[in-house]
XYZ file of C-alpha atoms in Angstrom:
427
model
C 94.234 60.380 92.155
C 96.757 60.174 89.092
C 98.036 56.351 89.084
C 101.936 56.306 87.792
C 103.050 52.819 86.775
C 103.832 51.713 90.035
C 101.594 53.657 92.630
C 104.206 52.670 95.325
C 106.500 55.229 93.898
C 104.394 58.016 94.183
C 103.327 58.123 97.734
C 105.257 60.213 99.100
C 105.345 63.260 96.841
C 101.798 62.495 96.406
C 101.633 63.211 100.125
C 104.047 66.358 99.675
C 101.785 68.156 96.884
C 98.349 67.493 98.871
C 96.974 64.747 97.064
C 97.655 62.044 98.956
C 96.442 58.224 97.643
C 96.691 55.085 98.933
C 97.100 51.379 98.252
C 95.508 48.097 99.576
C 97.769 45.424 100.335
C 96.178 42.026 100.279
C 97.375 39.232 102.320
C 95.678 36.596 101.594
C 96.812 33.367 100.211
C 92.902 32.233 100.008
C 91.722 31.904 96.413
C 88.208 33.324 96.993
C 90.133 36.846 98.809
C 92.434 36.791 95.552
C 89.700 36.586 93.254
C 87.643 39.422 94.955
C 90.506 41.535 94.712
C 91.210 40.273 91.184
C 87.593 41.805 90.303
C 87.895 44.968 91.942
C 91.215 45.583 90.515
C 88.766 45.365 86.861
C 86.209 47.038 87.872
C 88.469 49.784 88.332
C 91.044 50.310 85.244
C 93.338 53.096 86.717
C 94.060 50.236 89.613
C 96.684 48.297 90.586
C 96.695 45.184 92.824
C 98.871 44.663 95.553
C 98.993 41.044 96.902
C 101.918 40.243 99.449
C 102.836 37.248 100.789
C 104.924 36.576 104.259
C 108.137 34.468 105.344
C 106.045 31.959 107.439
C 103.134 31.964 104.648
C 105.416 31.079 101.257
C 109.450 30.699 101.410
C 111.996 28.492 99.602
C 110.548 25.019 101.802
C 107.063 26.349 101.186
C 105.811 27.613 104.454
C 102.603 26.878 105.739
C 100.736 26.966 102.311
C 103.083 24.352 100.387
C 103.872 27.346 97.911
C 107.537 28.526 97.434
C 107.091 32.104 96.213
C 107.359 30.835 92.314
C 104.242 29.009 92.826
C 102.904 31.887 94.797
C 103.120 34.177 91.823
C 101.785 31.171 89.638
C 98.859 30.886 91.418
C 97.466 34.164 91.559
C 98.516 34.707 87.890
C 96.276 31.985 87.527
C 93.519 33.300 88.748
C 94.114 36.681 87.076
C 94.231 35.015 83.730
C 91.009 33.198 84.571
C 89.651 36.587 85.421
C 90.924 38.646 82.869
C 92.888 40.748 84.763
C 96.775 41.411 82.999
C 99.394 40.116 85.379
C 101.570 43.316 84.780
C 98.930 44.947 87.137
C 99.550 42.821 89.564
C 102.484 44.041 92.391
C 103.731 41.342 94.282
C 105.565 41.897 97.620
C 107.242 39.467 99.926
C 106.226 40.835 103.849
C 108.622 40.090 107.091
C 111.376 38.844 105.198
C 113.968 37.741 107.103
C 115.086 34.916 109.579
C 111.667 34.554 111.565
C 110.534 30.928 110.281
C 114.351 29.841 111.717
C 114.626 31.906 114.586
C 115.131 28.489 116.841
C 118.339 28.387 114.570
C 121.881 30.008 115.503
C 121.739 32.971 113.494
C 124.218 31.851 110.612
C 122.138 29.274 109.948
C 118.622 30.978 110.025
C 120.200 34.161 107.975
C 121.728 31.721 105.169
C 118.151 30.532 105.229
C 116.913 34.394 105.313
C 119.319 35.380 101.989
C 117.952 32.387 99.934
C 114.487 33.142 100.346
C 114.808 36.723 99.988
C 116.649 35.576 96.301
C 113.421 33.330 95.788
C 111.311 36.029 96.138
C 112.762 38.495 93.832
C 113.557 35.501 90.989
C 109.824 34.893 91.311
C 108.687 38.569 90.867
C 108.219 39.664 94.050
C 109.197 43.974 93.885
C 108.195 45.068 96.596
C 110.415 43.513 99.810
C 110.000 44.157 103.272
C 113.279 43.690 105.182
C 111.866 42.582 108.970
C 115.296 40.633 110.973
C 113.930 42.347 114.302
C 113.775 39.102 115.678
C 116.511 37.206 118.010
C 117.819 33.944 116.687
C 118.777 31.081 119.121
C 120.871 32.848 122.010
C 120.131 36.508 120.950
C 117.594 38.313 123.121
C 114.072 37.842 121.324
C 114.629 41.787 120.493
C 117.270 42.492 118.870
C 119.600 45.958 119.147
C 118.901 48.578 116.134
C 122.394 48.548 114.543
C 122.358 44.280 114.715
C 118.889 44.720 113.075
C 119.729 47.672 110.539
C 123.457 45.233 109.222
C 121.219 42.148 109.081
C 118.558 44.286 106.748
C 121.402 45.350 105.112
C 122.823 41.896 104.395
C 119.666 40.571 103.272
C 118.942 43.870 100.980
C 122.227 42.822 99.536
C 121.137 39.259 98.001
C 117.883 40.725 96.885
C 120.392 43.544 94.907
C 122.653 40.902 93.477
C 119.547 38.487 92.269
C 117.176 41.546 91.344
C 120.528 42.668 88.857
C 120.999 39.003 87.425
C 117.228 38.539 86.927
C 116.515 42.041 85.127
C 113.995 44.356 84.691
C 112.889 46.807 87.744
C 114.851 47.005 90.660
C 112.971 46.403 94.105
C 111.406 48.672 96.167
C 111.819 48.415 100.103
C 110.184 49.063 103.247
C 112.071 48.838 106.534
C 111.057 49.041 110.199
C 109.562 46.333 112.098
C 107.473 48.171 114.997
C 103.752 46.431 114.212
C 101.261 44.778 115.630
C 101.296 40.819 116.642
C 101.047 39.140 113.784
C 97.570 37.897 113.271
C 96.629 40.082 115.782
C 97.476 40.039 119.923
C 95.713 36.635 121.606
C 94.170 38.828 124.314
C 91.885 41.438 125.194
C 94.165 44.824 124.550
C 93.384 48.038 126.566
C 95.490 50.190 124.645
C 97.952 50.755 122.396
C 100.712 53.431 122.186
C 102.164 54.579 119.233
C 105.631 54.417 117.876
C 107.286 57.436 119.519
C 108.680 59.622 116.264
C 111.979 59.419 117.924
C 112.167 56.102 117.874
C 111.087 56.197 113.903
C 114.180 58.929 113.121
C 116.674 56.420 114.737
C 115.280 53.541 112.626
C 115.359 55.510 109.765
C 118.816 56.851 110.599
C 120.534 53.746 111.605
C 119.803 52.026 108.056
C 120.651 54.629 106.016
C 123.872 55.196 107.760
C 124.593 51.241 107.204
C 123.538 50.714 104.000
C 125.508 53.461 102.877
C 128.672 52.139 104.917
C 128.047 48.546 102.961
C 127.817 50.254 99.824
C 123.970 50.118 99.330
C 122.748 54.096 98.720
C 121.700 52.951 95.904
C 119.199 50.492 97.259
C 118.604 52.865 100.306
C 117.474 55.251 97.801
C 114.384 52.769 96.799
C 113.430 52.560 100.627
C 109.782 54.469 100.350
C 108.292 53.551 103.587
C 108.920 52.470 107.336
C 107.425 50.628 109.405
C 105.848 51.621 112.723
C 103.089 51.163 115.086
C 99.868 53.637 114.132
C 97.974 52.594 117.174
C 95.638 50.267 115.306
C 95.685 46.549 116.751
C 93.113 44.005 117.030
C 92.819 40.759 119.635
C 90.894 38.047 119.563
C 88.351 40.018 121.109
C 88.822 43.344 120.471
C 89.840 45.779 117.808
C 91.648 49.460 119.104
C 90.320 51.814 116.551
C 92.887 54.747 114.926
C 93.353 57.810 117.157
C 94.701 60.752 114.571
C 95.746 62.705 117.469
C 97.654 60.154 119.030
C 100.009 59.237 116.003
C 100.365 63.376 114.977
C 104.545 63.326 116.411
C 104.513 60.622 113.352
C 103.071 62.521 110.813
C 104.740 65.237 111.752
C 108.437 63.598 111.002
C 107.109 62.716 107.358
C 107.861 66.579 106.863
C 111.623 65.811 107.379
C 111.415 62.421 105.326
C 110.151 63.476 102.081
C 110.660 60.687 100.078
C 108.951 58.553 103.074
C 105.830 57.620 104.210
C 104.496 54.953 106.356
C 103.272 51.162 106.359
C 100.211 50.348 108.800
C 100.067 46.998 108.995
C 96.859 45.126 111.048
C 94.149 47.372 109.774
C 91.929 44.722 109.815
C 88.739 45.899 111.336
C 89.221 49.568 110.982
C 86.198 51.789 109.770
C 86.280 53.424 106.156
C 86.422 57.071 107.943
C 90.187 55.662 110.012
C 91.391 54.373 106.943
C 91.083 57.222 104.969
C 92.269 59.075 107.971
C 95.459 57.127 108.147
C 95.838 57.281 104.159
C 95.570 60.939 105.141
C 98.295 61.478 107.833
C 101.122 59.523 106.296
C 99.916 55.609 106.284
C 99.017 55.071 103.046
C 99.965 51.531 102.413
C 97.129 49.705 104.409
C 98.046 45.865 104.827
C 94.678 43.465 105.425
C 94.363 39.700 105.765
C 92.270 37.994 108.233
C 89.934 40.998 108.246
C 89.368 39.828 104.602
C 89.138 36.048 105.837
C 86.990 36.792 108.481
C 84.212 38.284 106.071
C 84.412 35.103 104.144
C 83.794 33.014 107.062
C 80.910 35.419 108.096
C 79.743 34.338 105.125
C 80.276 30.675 104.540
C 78.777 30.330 108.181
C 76.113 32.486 107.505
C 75.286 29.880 103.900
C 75.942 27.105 106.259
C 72.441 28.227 108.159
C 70.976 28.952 105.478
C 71.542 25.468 103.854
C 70.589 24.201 107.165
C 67.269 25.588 107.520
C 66.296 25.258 103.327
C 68.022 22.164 101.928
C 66.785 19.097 103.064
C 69.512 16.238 103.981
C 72.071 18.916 104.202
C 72.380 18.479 108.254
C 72.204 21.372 110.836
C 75.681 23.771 110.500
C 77.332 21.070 108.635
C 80.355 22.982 107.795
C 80.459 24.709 111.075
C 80.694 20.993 112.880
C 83.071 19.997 110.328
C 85.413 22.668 111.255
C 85.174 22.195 114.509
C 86.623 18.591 114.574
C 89.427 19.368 112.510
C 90.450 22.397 114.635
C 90.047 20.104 117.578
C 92.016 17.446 115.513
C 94.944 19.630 114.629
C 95.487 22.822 116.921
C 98.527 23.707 116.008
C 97.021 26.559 114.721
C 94.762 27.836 117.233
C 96.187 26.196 120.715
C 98.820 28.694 121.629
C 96.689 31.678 120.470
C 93.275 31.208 122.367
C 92.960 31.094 126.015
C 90.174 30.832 128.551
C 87.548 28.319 129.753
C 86.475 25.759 126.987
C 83.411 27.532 125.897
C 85.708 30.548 125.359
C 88.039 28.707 123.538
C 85.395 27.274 121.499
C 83.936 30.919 120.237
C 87.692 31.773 119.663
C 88.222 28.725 117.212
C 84.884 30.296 115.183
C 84.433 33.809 115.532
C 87.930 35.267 117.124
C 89.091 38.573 115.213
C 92.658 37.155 114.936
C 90.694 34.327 112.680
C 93.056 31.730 112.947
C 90.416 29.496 111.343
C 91.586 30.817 108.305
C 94.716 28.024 107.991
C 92.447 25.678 107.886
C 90.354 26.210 104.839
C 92.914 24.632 102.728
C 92.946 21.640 104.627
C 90.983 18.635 102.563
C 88.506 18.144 105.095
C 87.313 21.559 105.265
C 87.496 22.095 101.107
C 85.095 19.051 101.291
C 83.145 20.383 103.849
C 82.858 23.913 101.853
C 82.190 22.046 98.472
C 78.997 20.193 100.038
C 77.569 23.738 101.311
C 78.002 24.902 97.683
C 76.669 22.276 95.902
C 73.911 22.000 98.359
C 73.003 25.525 97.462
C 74.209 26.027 94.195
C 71.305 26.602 91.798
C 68.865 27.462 94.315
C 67.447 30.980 94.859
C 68.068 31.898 98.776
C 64.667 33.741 100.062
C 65.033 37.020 100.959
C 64.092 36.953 104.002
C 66.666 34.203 105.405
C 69.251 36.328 103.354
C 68.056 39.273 105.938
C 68.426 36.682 108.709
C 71.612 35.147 108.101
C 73.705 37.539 105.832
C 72.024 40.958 106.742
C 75.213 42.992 105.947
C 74.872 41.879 102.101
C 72.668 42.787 99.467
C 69.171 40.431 99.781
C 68.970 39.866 96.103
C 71.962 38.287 96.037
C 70.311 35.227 96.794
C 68.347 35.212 93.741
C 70.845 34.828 91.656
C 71.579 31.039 93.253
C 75.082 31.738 93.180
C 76.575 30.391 96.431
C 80.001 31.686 95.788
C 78.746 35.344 94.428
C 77.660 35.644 97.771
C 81.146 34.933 99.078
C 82.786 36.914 97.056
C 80.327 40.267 98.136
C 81.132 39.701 101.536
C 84.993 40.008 100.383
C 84.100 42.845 98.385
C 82.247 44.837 100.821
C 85.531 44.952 103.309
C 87.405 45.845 99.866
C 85.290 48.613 99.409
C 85.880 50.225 102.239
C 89.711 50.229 101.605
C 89.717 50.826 98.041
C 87.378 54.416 99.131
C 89.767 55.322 101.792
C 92.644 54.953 98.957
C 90.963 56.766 96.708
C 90.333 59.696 99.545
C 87.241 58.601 101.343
């Protein structure tokens, strides 16, 4: 594929002359996911890196992180300039923007809130703005109508217009549309999963343009290059429903109509390379992973935390593993509402759930202890290659020569990576 300066641009007539591309969009606010992603970007000079960030993740109070999206930015231009990576390669883009975190708030309220983050974002950097007010405020129905949905996305694409034209430079890109998975991922065993009916994609798409152009945005409209909708790709806590083509054709077919529109998939996590380049393929070319990435690293720091267990004496058996256990037991807030079932069950869905809601933890101070003391315990010492073939068999065994704790890490990153960086790149 030809990269222009900004891949997102070139999408859809990519998709229109036959050659279609893709791009990875990280979410990830772990430092280990950024840096992998950071390295691949390197290893591959005709690449760009797209890392996105959510409402509930970073927003003006900081969200669950502690980062507002300046710091955001700050911090994985960090890490790029540690890397040696050029921030301009870098695309940053602010995900399910809108009132969500203050949706227990009367909607004037939670929107004021929306329209001051959404100005935070761009004044930070952020280009690439997904406008998601789907979502009922206190008294509204949880789902809201498509015309109340398509003015608020309007209202909102407004104050990223005004601060985007005060703040210079680029003007944002947007993606509208708000039919996706659960975020995180459903908390039960899913059965199946229907598609976004291409109807119900022209209305969305029809219903904002007609708006924005009635509020005097056609401009803005005009940098709208993708929608969101439903694939049929989801994954549980359990489970993961893998990407049916045929079943998602009507949606593909209604990209022939849109031609300066494709398609957002988000929750790909867990897909094969072969469905990713199919959905690259058919119209989805903007592939949006997270805990699939976090869940890889936690394969891996578990799989170290055996290893440490069985070769470094004093180092405890699963010491990390235990750790993490008491402080998810400590503080559920992140887990309680998401797992169900009998206490074993709940257990196994605190470790090794595919919705990985483990993953807000690792930035807690207990667990960056607990992680520390498995790399330290390691650090400097060659892992055999035979325990690498019992504990991390899906990684390369000579990685533990190198007595690198966190190369190993950042492999297991890589290798999910991989797999979306081939199916952008056409398989």
């Amino acid at each position: 594929m030809t990269m222009t300066a900004n891949p997102l641009q070139g999408l859809a007539t990519a998709r229109r002359n036959g050659k279609p591309y893709g791009i990875t969009s990280v979410c990830s606010a772990h430092p280990l996911v950024i840096q992998a992603a950071i390295r691949r970007a390197i290893a591959h000079r005709d690449s760009v890196l797209l890392i996105e960030a959510t409402c509930n993740q970073v927003n003006q109070f900081g969200g669950y992180t502690g980062m507002t999206p300046d710091l955001f930015v700050a911090f994985v231009k960090e890490i790029a300039g540690r890397e040696g990576l050029d921030a301009s390669r870098i695309i940053f883009g602010g995900d399910h923007l809108g009132p969500n975190p203050w949706k227990g708030e009367p909607a004037a309220p939670a929107m004021a809130k929306a329209e001051a983050m959404v100005t935070a974002y761009v004044w930070a950097g952020f280009s690439k703005i997904h406008l998601d007010t789907s979502m009922g405020c206190a008294g509204e129905p949880a789902a809201l109508d498509d015309e109340t949905i398509a003015a608020r996305a309007a209202r909102l694409a407004k104050a990223v217009e005004k601060a985007a034209r005060a703040r210079g430079g680029a003007l944002p890109l947007y993606i509208i549309g708000t039919e996706v998975p659960v975020p995180g991922g459903a908390d039960h065993v899913i059965s199946g999963l229907k598609p976004t009916e291409a109807a119900a994609a022209r209305r969305t798409i029809d219903i904002h343009r007609h708006i924005f152009a009635r509020e005097g945005l056609n401009e803005a409209f005009e940098r709208v290059i993708a929608v969101v909708v439903q694939p049929g790709v989801e994954f549980g806590s359990e489970n993961v429903i893998r990407y049916r083509p045929e079943a998602s054709a009507p949606l593909t077919r209604l990209l022939d109509t849109e031609r300066s529109l494709v398609y957002e998939a988000h929750s790909t996590d867990y897909q094969s390379r072969a469905a990713l380049t199919a959905l690259v393929a058919n119209g989805f070319p903007i592939l949006k992973v997270g805990p699939g990435l976090t869940f890889a690293l936690r394969e891996a720091l578990y799989g170290l935390d055996l290893i440490a267990s069985e070769m470094v004496a004093g180092y405890g058996e699963r010491s990390l593993a235990i750790a993490m256990e008491k402080l998810m037991l400590s503080v559920p807030g992140h887990w309680r509402s998401h797992y169900h079932g009998s206490e074993k069950r709940l257990y196994l869905q605190r470790h090794y759930s595919y919705s990985d809601r483990i993953r807000y933890y690792w930035t807690n101070p207990v667990a960056s202890i607990a992680v520390a003391r498995l790399i330290d315990a390691l650090n400097g010492s060659a892992i055999p290659e035979t325990l690498m073939r019992q504990f991390l068999p899906t990684l390369p065994a000579e990685l533990g020569a190198t007595g690198d704790p966190q190369a190993v890490l950042l492999a297991a990153v890589d290798l999910v990576l991989a797999d979306y960086d081939a199916a952008c790149r056409g398989g």
